[in-house]
Backbone as ProteinMPNN parsed JSONL, in Angstrom:
{"seq_chain_A": "MEQLLSIKTVPIQIEMKVNHAKLEYARGTAELEINRDKGGLSIQSRPIQLKLDTFEARNSISPTSFRSIEQAAQKGKNAVYDAMATTGRHGQLLLKAQVGEELETQFAKESTQINTELGLQFLPTTGPQISWDPSEMSIRYEMDKLGFDWKMNEGNYHFTPGNIEISVAQQPDVVIEYIGGPLYVPPSADPNYEPIDVNA", "coords_chain_A": {"N_chain_A": [[0.842, -1.174, 0.0], [0.455, 2.245, -0.727], [2.251, 5.006, 0.742], [0.644, 7.55, 2.479], [1.017, 9.842, 4.126], [3.405, 12.37, 5.007], [5.681, 13.015, 7.41], [7.421, 15.558, 9.008], [9.889, 16.899, 11.186], [10.699, 19.977, 12.673], [13.484, 21.359, 14.096], [14.173, 23.236, 17.142], [15.527, 26.578, 16.984], [18.035, 28.457, 18.307], [19.403, 31.61, 19.115], [22.278, 33.161, 20.439], [23.606, 35.924, 22.02], [26.406, 37.535, 23.166], [27.419, 40.065, 25.289], [30.263, 41.613, 26.28], [31.669, 42.606, 29.436], [32.477, 46.046, 30.173], [34.851, 48.503, 31.041], [35.103, 51.827, 31.243], [37.085, 54.73, 31.071], [36.841, 58.08, 31.726], [38.614, 60.824, 30.826], [39.856, 63.439, 32.89], [39.151, 66.975, 32.765], [40.55, 70.254, 32.498], [40.253, 73.688, 33.087], [41.47, 76.932, 32.596], [41.327, 80.179, 33.707], [42.46, 83.406, 33.205], [42.826, 86.432, 34.742], [43.555, 89.834, 34.353], [44.628, 92.633, 36.0], [45.383, 95.808, 35.318], [48.119, 97.72, 36.352], [49.951, 100.678, 37.013], [51.749, 103.778, 36.534], [51.844, 106.705, 38.289], [52.533, 110.088, 38.495], [52.657, 112.901, 40.417], [53.238, 116.242, 40.478], [54.043, 119.288, 42.029], [55.101, 122.476, 41.574], [57.297, 124.804, 43.31], [55.699, 127.415, 45.093], [55.734, 130.801, 45.018], [55.08, 133.528, 47.03], [54.613, 136.875, 46.864], [54.337, 139.818, 48.473], [53.885, 143.071, 47.903], [52.598, 145.25, 48.863], [52.989, 146.994, 51.121], [55.528, 148.004, 50.47], [55.014, 149.427, 48.067], [53.223, 151.306, 49.067], [54.933, 152.819, 50.627], [56.297, 154.316, 48.776], [54.475, 155.513, 46.88], [51.836, 156.251, 48.397], [48.507, 155.036, 48.931], [45.25, 156.656, 48.788], [43.878, 156.24, 51.177], [46.021, 155.469, 52.824], [47.558, 157.805, 52.734], [45.9, 159.658, 54.046], [45.873, 158.43, 56.512], [48.606, 158.613, 57.244], [48.881, 161.417, 57.313], [47.157, 162.007, 59.423], [48.53, 160.714, 61.458], [50.861, 162.257, 61.54], [49.725, 164.659, 62.374], [48.854, 163.939, 64.941], [51.347, 163.442, 66.109], [52.403, 166.035, 66.0], [50.701, 167.359, 67.738], [51.347, 166.015, 70.091], [54.011, 166.864, 70.346], [53.637, 169.614, 70.668], [52.219, 169.654, 73.042], [54.181, 168.625, 74.72], [56.067, 170.667, 74.596], [54.645, 172.795, 75.689], [54.306, 171.795, 78.226], [56.929, 171.735, 79.124], [57.465, 174.489, 79.176], [55.686, 175.239, 81.14], [56.864, 173.989, 83.324], [59.193, 175.465, 83.487], [58.137, 177.902, 84.2], [57.148, 177.329, 86.709], [59.457, 176.901, 88.107], [60.61, 179.326, 88.207], [62.44, 182.103, 89.492], [62.702, 185.095, 91.459], [63.746, 187.812, 89.682], [64.937, 186.341, 87.696], [65.419, 185.886, 84.268], [63.012, 184.771, 82.181], [62.562, 184.862, 79.537], [64.99, 184.474, 78.324], [65.435, 181.757, 78.741], [63.345, 180.68, 77.26], [64.098, 181.491, 74.758], [66.477, 180.132, 74.346], [65.517, 177.522, 74.148], [63.979, 177.698, 71.872], [65.815, 178.23, 69.923], [67.195, 175.967, 69.507], [68.889, 173.7, 67.48], [67.567, 171.585, 65.08], [68.702, 168.49, 64.63], [67.927, 166.393, 63.087], [67.987, 164.828, 60.053], [66.369, 165.064, 56.865], [66.582, 162.845, 55.251], [65.772, 159.792, 53.707], [65.53, 156.367, 52.814], [63.983, 154.938, 50.043], [62.117, 152.192, 48.83], [60.686, 152.263, 52.134], [60.182, 149.918, 53.38], [60.616, 146.487, 52.669], [59.414, 143.968, 50.288], [57.075, 141.455, 51.364], [57.925, 138.184, 51.56], [56.966, 134.909, 50.956], [56.688, 131.343, 50.716], [55.463, 128.26, 49.37], [56.607, 125.018, 49.723], [57.833, 122.827, 47.119], [56.236, 119.85, 45.873], [56.31, 116.361, 45.245], [54.917, 113.383, 44.233], [55.136, 109.96, 43.714], [53.617, 107.161, 42.431], [53.506, 103.78, 42.011], [52.096, 100.911, 40.699], [52.072, 97.489, 40.362], [51.129, 95.205, 37.717], [48.43, 92.924, 38.153], [47.851, 89.506, 38.231], [45.342, 87.095, 38.005], [44.599, 83.752, 38.608], [42.349, 81.243, 37.806], [41.477, 78.118, 38.368], [39.628, 75.464, 37.009], [38.815, 72.314, 37.528], [37.921, 69.091, 36.468], [37.543, 65.973, 37.782], [38.693, 62.793, 36.592], [36.522, 60.05, 35.705], [35.192, 56.719, 36.142], [33.376, 54.435, 34.155], [31.384, 51.694, 34.334], [30.236, 49.051, 32.463], [28.229, 46.391, 32.795], [28.569, 42.935, 31.731], [26.413, 40.969, 29.581], [24.184, 38.384, 28.542], [22.339, 37.62, 25.771], [19.634, 35.738, 24.821], [17.798, 34.423, 22.236], [15.005, 32.962, 20.568], [15.135, 31.845, 17.458], [13.778, 30.063, 15.779], [10.899, 28.308, 16.285], [10.258, 24.997, 17.578], [8.749, 22.504, 15.527], [6.243, 20.324, 14.027], [5.672, 19.023, 10.945], [3.113, 17.797, 9.092], [2.305, 16.219, 6.159], [0.086, 15.423, 3.624], [0.539, 13.104, 1.181], [-0.739, 11.518, -0.593], [-3.039, 10.565, -3.287], [-5.979, 12.34, -4.603], [-9.081, 12.024, -2.928], [-12.151, 10.819, -3.919], [-15.55, 11.432, -3.572], [-18.661, 10.565, -4.337], [-16.906, 7.413, -5.013], [-17.198, 6.894, -7.698], [-16.82, 9.146, -9.077], [-14.25, 9.466, -9.69], [-12.024, 9.867, -12.364], [-10.476, 7.756, -13.201], [-11.81, 5.586, -12.381], [-12.685, 2.278, -11.889], [-15.153, -0.077, -12.001], [-15.81, -2.489, -9.543], [-15.66, -5.846, -10.04], [-17.979, -7.886, -8.906], [-18.709, -10.475, -9.439], [-16.658, -11.914, -10.124]], "CA_chain_A": [[0.0, 0.0, 0.0], [1.252, 3.477, -0.888], [2.276, 5.879, 1.92], [-0.178, 8.719, 2.231], [1.424, 10.976, 4.968], [4.836, 12.678, 5.187], [5.843, 13.725, 8.705], [8.743, 16.175, 9.178], [10.077, 17.655, 12.431], [11.565, 21.176, 12.565], [14.076, 21.543, 15.43], [14.233, 24.611, 17.673], [16.748, 27.317, 16.612], [18.307, 29.447, 19.364], [20.532, 32.536, 18.889], [22.851, 33.65, 21.692], [24.464, 37.101, 21.827], [27.139, 37.809, 24.403], [28.03, 41.39, 25.415], [31.295, 41.548, 27.317], [31.714, 43.723, 30.384], [33.396, 47.118, 29.761], [35.211, 49.526, 32.021], [35.536, 52.993, 30.478], [37.651, 55.823, 31.879], [36.7, 59.404, 31.117], [39.741, 61.64, 31.272], [39.474, 64.712, 33.497], [39.428, 68.204, 32.012], [40.961, 71.409, 33.304], [40.097, 74.985, 32.44], [42.215, 77.994, 33.273], [40.938, 81.543, 33.385], [43.455, 84.369, 33.678], [42.339, 87.808, 34.801], [44.672, 90.769, 34.506], [44.321, 93.989, 36.439], [46.53, 96.634, 34.956], [48.604, 98.713, 37.3], [50.333, 101.897, 36.309], [52.65, 104.726, 37.185], [51.27, 108.053, 38.347], [53.451, 111.068, 39.083], [52.041, 114.196, 40.66], [54.283, 117.204, 40.824], [53.61, 120.664, 42.223], [56.315, 123.289, 41.748], [57.304, 125.737, 44.431], [54.825, 128.566, 44.909], [56.318, 131.986, 45.654], [54.102, 134.57, 47.322], [55.337, 138.15, 46.987], [53.408, 140.876, 48.86], [54.59, 144.373, 47.781], [51.65, 146.323, 49.183], [53.625, 147.983, 52.004], [56.63, 148.659, 49.749], [54.43, 150.41, 47.147], [52.642, 152.401, 49.845], [55.991, 153.705, 51.123], [56.722, 155.195, 47.677], [53.293, 156.289, 46.467], [50.772, 155.683, 49.215], [47.133, 155.169, 48.466], [44.522, 157.764, 49.434], [43.627, 155.86, 52.56], [47.276, 155.511, 53.56], [47.978, 159.217, 52.852], [45.107, 160.258, 55.121], [46.339, 157.843, 57.767], [49.92, 159.197, 57.574], [48.676, 162.819, 57.709], [46.581, 161.996, 60.763], [49.591, 160.354, 62.405], [51.729, 163.44, 61.695], [49.009, 165.631, 63.212], [48.923, 163.468, 66.321], [52.71, 163.667, 66.599], [52.577, 167.48, 66.212], [49.996, 167.688, 68.975], [52.153, 165.522, 71.214], [55.189, 167.745, 70.5], [53.189, 170.903, 71.222], [51.899, 169.446, 74.448], [55.43, 168.477, 75.462], [56.694, 172.002, 74.703], [53.859, 173.573, 76.661], [54.608, 171.249, 79.541], [58.263, 172.201, 79.544], [57.348, 175.917, 79.512], [55.045, 175.343, 82.452], [57.85, 173.618, 84.334], [60.106, 176.607, 83.653], [57.434, 178.946, 84.938], [57.048, 176.934, 88.095], [60.769, 176.984, 88.748], [61.166, 180.701, 88.049], [62.793, 182.835, 90.729], [62.612, 186.543, 91.319], [64.9, 188.416, 89.016], [65.445, 185.483, 86.594], [64.812, 186.21, 82.977], [62.447, 183.585, 81.536], [62.618, 184.994, 78.082], [66.258, 183.89, 77.881], [65.245, 180.304, 78.713], [62.49, 180.337, 76.104], [64.87, 181.749, 73.529], [67.424, 179.013, 74.188], [64.807, 176.336, 73.68], [63.491, 177.907, 70.509], [66.939, 178.306, 68.989], [67.893, 174.679, 69.391], [68.969, 173.241, 66.093], [67.078, 170.21, 64.846], [69.766, 167.745, 63.945], [67.371, 165.288, 62.318], [68.03, 165.045, 58.62], [65.172, 164.616, 56.166], [66.919, 161.81, 54.27], [65.286, 158.438, 53.941], [65.632, 155.449, 51.674], [62.715, 154.436, 49.547], [60.99, 152.118, 49.768], [61.099, 152.132, 53.528], [60.034, 148.505, 53.758], [60.727, 145.57, 51.536], [58.246, 143.103, 50.081], [56.937, 140.268, 52.213], [58.123, 137.002, 50.704], [56.702, 133.596, 51.543], [56.576, 130.336, 49.669], [55.055, 126.89, 49.684], [57.604, 124.141, 49.099], [57.374, 121.948, 46.037], [55.886, 118.486, 46.267], [56.27, 115.366, 44.167], [54.522, 112.058, 44.702], [55.223, 108.93, 42.672], [52.909, 105.94, 42.833], [53.631, 102.72, 41.0], [51.397, 99.689, 41.067], [52.346, 96.434, 39.393], [49.979, 94.471, 37.186], [48.016, 91.781, 38.96], [47.314, 88.381, 37.461], [44.543, 86.165, 38.786], [44.427, 82.451, 37.962], [41.189, 80.505, 38.304], [41.503, 76.758, 37.813], [38.413, 74.666, 37.11], [39.241, 70.965, 37.187], [36.973, 67.983, 36.602], [38.281, 64.726, 37.977], [38.317, 61.689, 35.707], [35.641, 59.073, 36.333], [35.104, 55.404, 35.526], [32.02, 53.98, 33.837], [31.419, 50.245, 34.174], [29.072, 48.449, 31.803], [28.314, 44.941, 33.06], [28.317, 42.043, 30.6], [25.129, 40.276, 29.583], [23.968, 37.352, 27.512], [20.993, 37.709, 25.209], [19.237, 34.486, 24.16], [16.547, 34.573, 21.505], [14.59, 31.778, 19.797], [14.947, 32.212, 16.051], [12.822, 29.132, 15.144], [10.212, 27.457, 17.236], [10.172, 23.615, 17.095], [7.476, 22.255, 14.846], [6.052, 19.03, 13.334], [4.941, 19.276, 9.713], [2.488, 16.577, 8.557], [1.869, 16.502, 4.796], [-0.618, 14.308, 2.934], [1.174, 12.954, -0.121], [-1.509, 10.584, -1.413], [-3.843, 11.162, -4.319], [-7.23, 12.868, -4.12], [-10.136, 11.074, -2.571], [-13.409, 11.234, -4.529], [-16.773, 10.951, -2.912], [-18.507, 9.102, -4.311], [-15.742, 6.927, -5.747], [-17.429, 6.822, -9.141], [-16.475, 10.422, -9.679], [-12.837, 9.402, -10.087], [-11.957, 9.594, -13.792], [-9.824, 6.46, -13.41], [-12.553, 4.603, -11.586], [-13.048, 0.974, -12.543], [-16.025, -0.763, -11.095], [-15.311, -3.77, -9.005], [-16.479, -6.991, -10.53], [-18.32, -8.688, -7.726], [-18.993, -11.845, -9.851], [-15.433, -12.652, -10.44]], "C_chain_A": [[0.887, 1.236, 0.0], [1.139, 4.325, 0.361], [1.553, 7.155, 1.586], [0.273, 9.963, 3.016], [2.951, 11.104, 5.015], [4.954, 13.525, 6.463], [7.289, 14.221, 8.816], [8.773, 16.943, 10.5], [11.056, 18.819, 12.176], [12.165, 21.426, 13.948], [14.046, 23.026, 15.853], [15.572, 25.258, 17.296], [16.92, 28.478, 17.61], [19.526, 30.283, 18.974], [20.975, 33.103, 20.231], [23.816, 34.81, 21.355], [25.091, 37.472, 23.165], [27.733, 39.211, 24.311], [29.013, 41.344, 26.584], [31.213, 42.77, 28.231], [32.774, 44.737, 29.929], [33.613, 48.072, 30.924], [35.799, 50.687, 31.241], [35.989, 54.084, 31.438], [37.512, 57.131, 31.103], [37.784, 60.302, 31.695], [39.234, 62.977, 31.824], [39.874, 65.894, 32.624], [39.791, 69.315, 32.983], [40.81, 72.666, 32.463], [40.809, 76.034, 33.285], [41.723, 79.339, 32.765], [41.948, 82.489, 34.026], [42.839, 85.762, 33.603], [43.524, 88.726, 35.075], [44.141, 92.14, 34.879], [45.551, 94.85, 36.191], [46.861, 97.62, 36.069], [48.939, 99.993, 36.554], [51.258, 102.74, 37.16], [51.993, 106.089, 37.135], [52.25, 108.95, 39.099], [52.699, 112.385, 39.217], [53.113, 115.139, 41.175], [53.663, 118.586, 40.967], [54.844, 121.524, 42.456], [56.186, 124.208, 42.958], [56.423, 126.935, 44.092], [55.38, 129.727, 45.726], [55.235, 133.044, 45.811], [54.86, 135.855, 47.662], [54.317, 139.25, 47.259], [54.174, 142.194, 48.879], [53.672, 145.535, 48.145], [52.307, 147.407, 50.035], [54.77, 148.708, 51.298], [56.098, 149.712, 48.786], [53.818, 151.585, 47.896], [53.703, 153.341, 50.399], [56.487, 154.659, 50.044], [55.576, 156.089, 47.237], [52.102, 155.718, 47.206], [49.401, 155.893, 48.568], [46.454, 156.304, 49.221], [44.273, 157.447, 50.903], [44.899, 155.95, 53.389], [47.782, 156.947, 53.722], [47.229, 159.915, 53.974], [45.566, 159.73, 56.462], [47.68, 158.429, 58.191], [49.78, 160.653, 58.01], [48.09, 162.907, 59.105], [47.625, 161.65, 61.803], [50.543, 161.529, 62.632], [51.047, 164.494, 62.56], [49.047, 165.238, 64.671], [50.311, 163.705, 66.905], [52.951, 165.16, 66.882], [51.883, 167.938, 67.493], [50.793, 167.234, 70.186], [53.371, 166.401, 71.447], [54.783, 169.086, 71.127], [52.854, 170.763, 72.701], [53.16, 169.312, 75.291], [56.112, 169.83, 75.65], [55.969, 172.846, 75.732], [54.13, 173.084, 78.081], [55.962, 171.701, 80.037], [58.227, 173.671, 79.93], [56.689, 176.088, 80.875], [56.001, 174.983, 83.574], [58.812, 174.77, 84.583], [59.443, 177.721, 84.457], [57.313, 178.604, 86.403], [58.374, 177.088, 88.834], [61.373, 178.401, 88.695], [61.392, 181.342, 89.418], [62.755, 184.327, 90.427], [63.898, 187.067, 90.716], [65.461, 187.577, 87.886], [64.696, 185.817, 85.32], [64.339, 184.935, 82.284], [62.536, 183.667, 80.036], [63.895, 184.373, 77.547], [66.133, 182.374, 77.773], [64.406, 179.869, 77.518], [63.236, 180.507, 74.804], [65.866, 180.633, 73.287], [66.729, 177.779, 73.611], [64.357, 176.477, 72.24], [64.608, 177.94, 69.494], [67.717, 177.001, 68.885], [67.79, 174.17, 67.957], [68.467, 171.798, 66.023], [68.106, 169.476, 64.004], [69.239, 166.584, 63.115], [67.377, 165.657, 60.842], [66.78, 164.471, 57.966], [65.469, 163.575, 55.105], [66.304, 160.476, 54.676], [65.387, 157.639, 52.646], [64.244, 154.929, 51.315], [62.953, 153.158, 48.739], [61.471, 151.859, 51.177], [60.974, 150.706, 54.045], [60.099, 147.651, 52.504], [59.463, 144.732, 51.36], [58.256, 141.919, 51.056], [56.944, 139.035, 51.311], [57.816, 135.751, 51.514], [56.529, 132.601, 50.405], [56.073, 129.023, 50.26], [56.029, 125.949, 48.995], [56.98, 123.266, 48.01], [57.106, 120.542, 46.579], [55.894, 117.594, 45.033], [55.922, 114.016, 44.794], [54.516, 111.109, 43.517], [54.555, 107.674, 43.213], [52.987, 104.937, 41.696], [52.949, 101.474, 41.529], [51.605, 98.661, 39.972], [51.048, 95.819, 38.895], [49.694, 93.259, 38.078], [47.4, 90.728, 38.048], [46.555, 87.454, 38.403], [44.297, 84.889, 37.997], [43.264, 81.725, 38.62], [41.162, 79.148, 37.601], [40.157, 76.096, 38.058], [38.745, 73.267, 36.607], [38.103, 69.979, 37.429], [37.771, 66.689, 36.715], [37.778, 63.658, 37.006], [37.428, 60.687, 36.432], [35.616, 57.794, 35.494], [33.638, 55.053, 35.301], [32.089, 52.486, 33.514], [30.106, 49.783, 33.552], [29.147, 46.948, 32.024], [28.008, 44.136, 31.796], [26.944, 41.384, 30.701], [25.081, 39.281, 28.429], [22.518, 37.451, 27.069], [20.712, 36.411, 24.438], [17.881, 34.72, 23.499], [16.285, 33.303, 20.69], [14.303, 32.228, 18.378], [13.91, 31.331, 15.361], [12.212, 28.258, 16.227], [10.219, 26.003, 16.705], [8.766, 23.346, 16.512], [7.474, 20.841, 14.248], [5.154, 19.314, 12.131], [4.427, 17.935, 9.175], [1.884, 16.933, 7.21], [1.235, 15.25, 4.187], [-0.062, 14.222, 1.523], [0.413, 11.988, -1.031], [-2.309, 11.322, -2.483], [-5.149, 11.673, -3.757], [-8.226, 11.754, -3.862], [-11.448, 11.627, -3.134], [-14.555, 10.609, -3.78], [-17.937, 11.404, -3.789], [-17.328, 8.654, -5.149], [-15.961, 6.918, -7.251], [-17.107, 8.114, -9.843], [-15.022, 10.453, -10.114], [-12.772, 9.088, -11.571], [-11.309, 8.248, -14.073], [-10.571, 5.344, -12.664], [-12.892, 3.377, -12.446], [-13.965, 0.24, -11.569], [-15.475, -2.138, -10.683], [-16.279, -4.851, -9.461], [-16.738, -7.888, -9.317], [-18.558, -10.17, -8.093], [-17.708, -12.647, -10.021], [-14.927, -13.385, -9.237]], "O_chain_A": [[1.934, 1.266, 0.645], [0.078, 4.378, 0.984], [1.802, 7.776, 0.552], [-0.065, 11.071, 2.6], [3.681, 10.114, 5.056], [4.386, 14.613, 6.558], [8.241, 13.445, 8.734], [7.782, 17.567, 10.88], [12.098, 18.646, 11.543], [11.419, 21.684, 14.892], [13.911, 23.927, 15.024], [16.61, 24.598, 17.285], [16.06, 29.35, 17.729], [20.551, 29.743, 18.557], [20.146, 33.479, 21.059], [24.711, 34.674, 20.52], [24.397, 37.693, 24.158], [28.466, 39.516, 23.37], [28.636, 41.072, 27.724], [30.739, 43.832, 27.826], [33.814, 44.369, 29.384], [32.695, 48.398, 31.677], [36.867, 50.559, 30.643], [35.367, 54.328, 32.472], [37.999, 57.264, 29.98], [37.855, 60.51, 32.906], [38.297, 63.566, 31.285], [40.822, 65.813, 31.843], [39.382, 69.305, 34.144], [41.186, 72.704, 31.292], [40.754, 76.017, 34.515], [41.704, 79.603, 31.563], [42.252, 82.393, 35.215], [42.393, 86.207, 32.546], [44.378, 88.435, 35.913], [43.319, 92.726, 34.174], [46.611, 94.64, 36.781], [45.98, 98.26, 36.642], [48.278, 100.343, 35.576], [51.509, 102.455, 38.33], [51.626, 106.571, 36.063], [52.725, 108.616, 40.185], [52.17, 112.912, 38.238], [53.793, 114.869, 42.165], [52.86, 119.006, 40.134], [55.56, 121.321, 43.436], [55.112, 124.361, 43.54], [56.404, 127.407, 42.956], [55.485, 129.655, 46.95], [54.56, 133.408, 44.848], [55.637, 135.908, 48.615], [53.519, 139.585, 46.384], [55.009, 142.419, 49.754], [53.94, 146.679, 47.776], [52.205, 148.594, 49.723], [54.961, 149.905, 51.509], [56.676, 150.795, 48.692], [53.879, 152.723, 47.432], [53.431, 154.521, 50.623], [57.043, 155.71, 50.364], [55.716, 157.312, 47.228], [51.432, 154.811, 46.713], [49.194, 156.809, 47.772], [47.012, 156.849, 50.174], [44.444, 158.307, 51.767], [44.876, 156.443, 54.517], [48.377, 157.273, 54.749], [47.815, 160.663, 54.756], [45.646, 160.476, 57.438], [47.88, 158.715, 59.372], [50.452, 161.094, 58.942], [48.473, 163.775, 59.89], [47.626, 162.209, 62.9], [50.981, 161.777, 63.756], [51.695, 165.147, 63.378], [49.246, 166.083, 65.544], [50.442, 164.12, 68.056], [53.607, 165.517, 67.86], [52.393, 168.781, 68.23], [50.909, 167.956, 71.176], [53.738, 166.667, 72.592], [55.478, 169.622, 71.99], [53.164, 171.64, 73.507], [53.224, 169.804, 76.418], [56.663, 170.116, 76.713], [56.592, 173.528, 76.546], [54.175, 173.878, 79.022], [56.134, 172.011, 81.215], [58.875, 174.073, 80.895], [57.069, 176.955, 81.662], [55.966, 175.586, 84.647], [59.205, 175.032, 85.72], [60.078, 178.389, 85.273], [57.37, 179.491, 87.255], [58.403, 177.37, 90.032], [62.516, 178.615, 89.1], [60.625, 181.138, 90.359], [62.776, 184.745, 89.269], [64.994, 186.786, 91.2], [66.363, 188.025, 87.178], [63.479, 186.004, 85.324], [65.151, 184.117, 81.852], [62.58, 182.647, 79.348], [63.904, 183.811, 76.452], [66.654, 181.769, 76.836], [64.684, 178.867, 76.859], [63.029, 179.751, 73.855], [66.078, 180.228, 72.144], [67.251, 177.094, 72.731], [64.35, 175.509, 71.48], [64.37, 177.7, 68.31], [68.769, 176.942, 68.249], [66.733, 174.216, 67.329], [68.882, 170.929, 66.79], [68.342, 169.797, 62.84], [70.023, 165.862, 62.5], [66.829, 166.686, 60.446], [66.202, 163.503, 58.46], [64.7, 163.425, 54.155], [66.322, 160.094, 55.846], [65.333, 158.184, 51.543], [63.455, 154.54, 52.176], [63.947, 153.084, 48.017], [62.547, 151.297, 51.382], [61.6, 150.342, 55.04], [59.682, 148.066, 51.422], [58.553, 144.785, 52.188], [59.308, 141.461, 51.5], [56.096, 138.87, 50.434], [58.338, 135.559, 52.612], [56.255, 132.984, 49.268], [56.231, 128.728, 51.445], [56.254, 126.075, 47.791], [55.776, 123.01, 47.994], [57.667, 120.117, 47.59], [55.535, 118.015, 43.934], [56.552, 113.576, 45.755], [53.965, 111.412, 42.459], [54.879, 107.192, 44.298], [52.584, 105.218, 40.567], [53.192, 101.041, 42.656], [51.347, 98.927, 38.799], [50.01, 95.896, 39.552], [50.597, 92.665, 38.666], [46.547, 91.023, 37.211], [47.058, 87.077, 39.462], [43.842, 84.935, 36.855], [43.204, 81.609, 39.844], [40.867, 79.048, 36.41], [39.612, 76.154, 39.16], [38.932, 73.057, 35.409], [37.42, 70.028, 38.451], [38.573, 66.361, 35.841], [36.6, 63.625, 36.649], [37.566, 60.495, 37.64], [35.967, 57.79, 34.314], [32.777, 55.333, 36.135], [32.751, 52.067, 32.565], [29.02, 50.084, 34.047], [30.043, 46.293, 31.491], [27.286, 44.595, 30.91], [26.387, 41.262, 31.792], [25.856, 39.36, 27.476], [21.594, 37.377, 27.88], [21.452, 36.04, 23.527], [16.934, 35.165, 24.147], [17.21, 32.66, 20.195], [13.319, 32.926, 18.135], [13.226, 31.794, 14.449], [12.909, 27.572, 16.975], [10.189, 25.805, 15.491], [7.762, 23.897, 16.963], [8.522, 20.245, 13.998], [4.026, 19.783, 12.278], [5.215, 17.049, 8.844], [1.053, 17.835, 7.116], [1.803, 14.16, 4.242], [-0.18, 15.174, 0.752], [0.879, 11.676, -2.127], [-2.262, 12.549, -2.573], [-5.429, 11.479, -2.574], [-8.203, 10.699, -4.497], [-11.813, 12.77, -2.857], [-14.533, 9.436, -3.409], [-18.133, 12.611, -3.936], [-16.796, 9.445, -5.927], [-14.992, 6.934, -8.01], [-17.12, 8.177, -11.072], [-14.606, 11.365, -10.828], [-13.404, 8.129, -12.013], [-11.584, 7.652, -15.115], [-10.004, 4.294, -12.365], [-13.332, 3.493, -13.589], [-13.577, -0.03, -10.433], [-14.769, -2.81, -11.435], [-17.496, -4.774, -9.294], [-15.839, -8.545, -8.792], [-18.609, -11.026, -7.21], [-17.703, -13.877, -10.053], [-13.902, -14.062, -9.312]]}, "name": "protein", "num_of_chains": 1, "seq": "MEQLLSIKTVPIQIEMKVNHAKLEYARGTAELEINRDKGGLSIQSRPIQLKLDTFEARNSISPTSFRSIEQAAQKGKNAVYDAMATTGRHGQLLLKAQVGEELETQFAKESTQINTELGLQFLPTTGPQISWDPSEMSIRYEMDKLGFDWKMNEGNYHFTPGNIEISVAQQPDVVIEYIGGPLYVPPSADPNYEPIDVNA"}
C-alpha cells in the first residue's frame, strides 16, 4: 500500500548574543581663566609757589589815598604831642622861676635849638613780604596683577556589566503533509474509476 502521509520535524533554533563587560575611563578636564588687572605709574608734581606781597613797599613810595590820610593823621597826632610836650616844659620853667630870673632867655634858648634830624630816607622804607610753599612730588607705581582661576573635573570610571541575550529564532514544529492522491466521494467520480467486478 502506498504511503499517504509525510511527517517532518523542525528543530528549535536558538541565537545567543554575548556582550562583554566594559570599564571605560573618562579623562578629566581642566580649564584655566586668567584675569589681569593693569597697574600703572602716576606722578604728581607741584612746583614751588612763591608769594610776593609788595603792598607795604608800594605804599611807602606812592601811598594810596587811605594811607595818605592815615599818615597825615599820624603826623598831626605827633605834632599835637610835641606841642603838648613844649607847653609842659614851659610850664615847668614857669614853676621853677625865681625873682629876678629872665624867663625869656630860657624860652629863647629852647626855641633856637637846632634840629639835627636830617630829612633823608631810603625808599621804599620797607621791603616786600616774601613767603613760599615748598614743592611736592609724589610717585605711585602699582604692578599688574594676574589672577588664575583653575576649574578641574576629575576623571571618572564607567562600568558596563556584561550580559547574555538568548533569543529563539525558530520554534520547534512538526509538519504533517498528505502525499496521497485525491479522494473522490462518491468513488465513481474518479476519472480512473473501474467498477469492481463482484462476480469474479
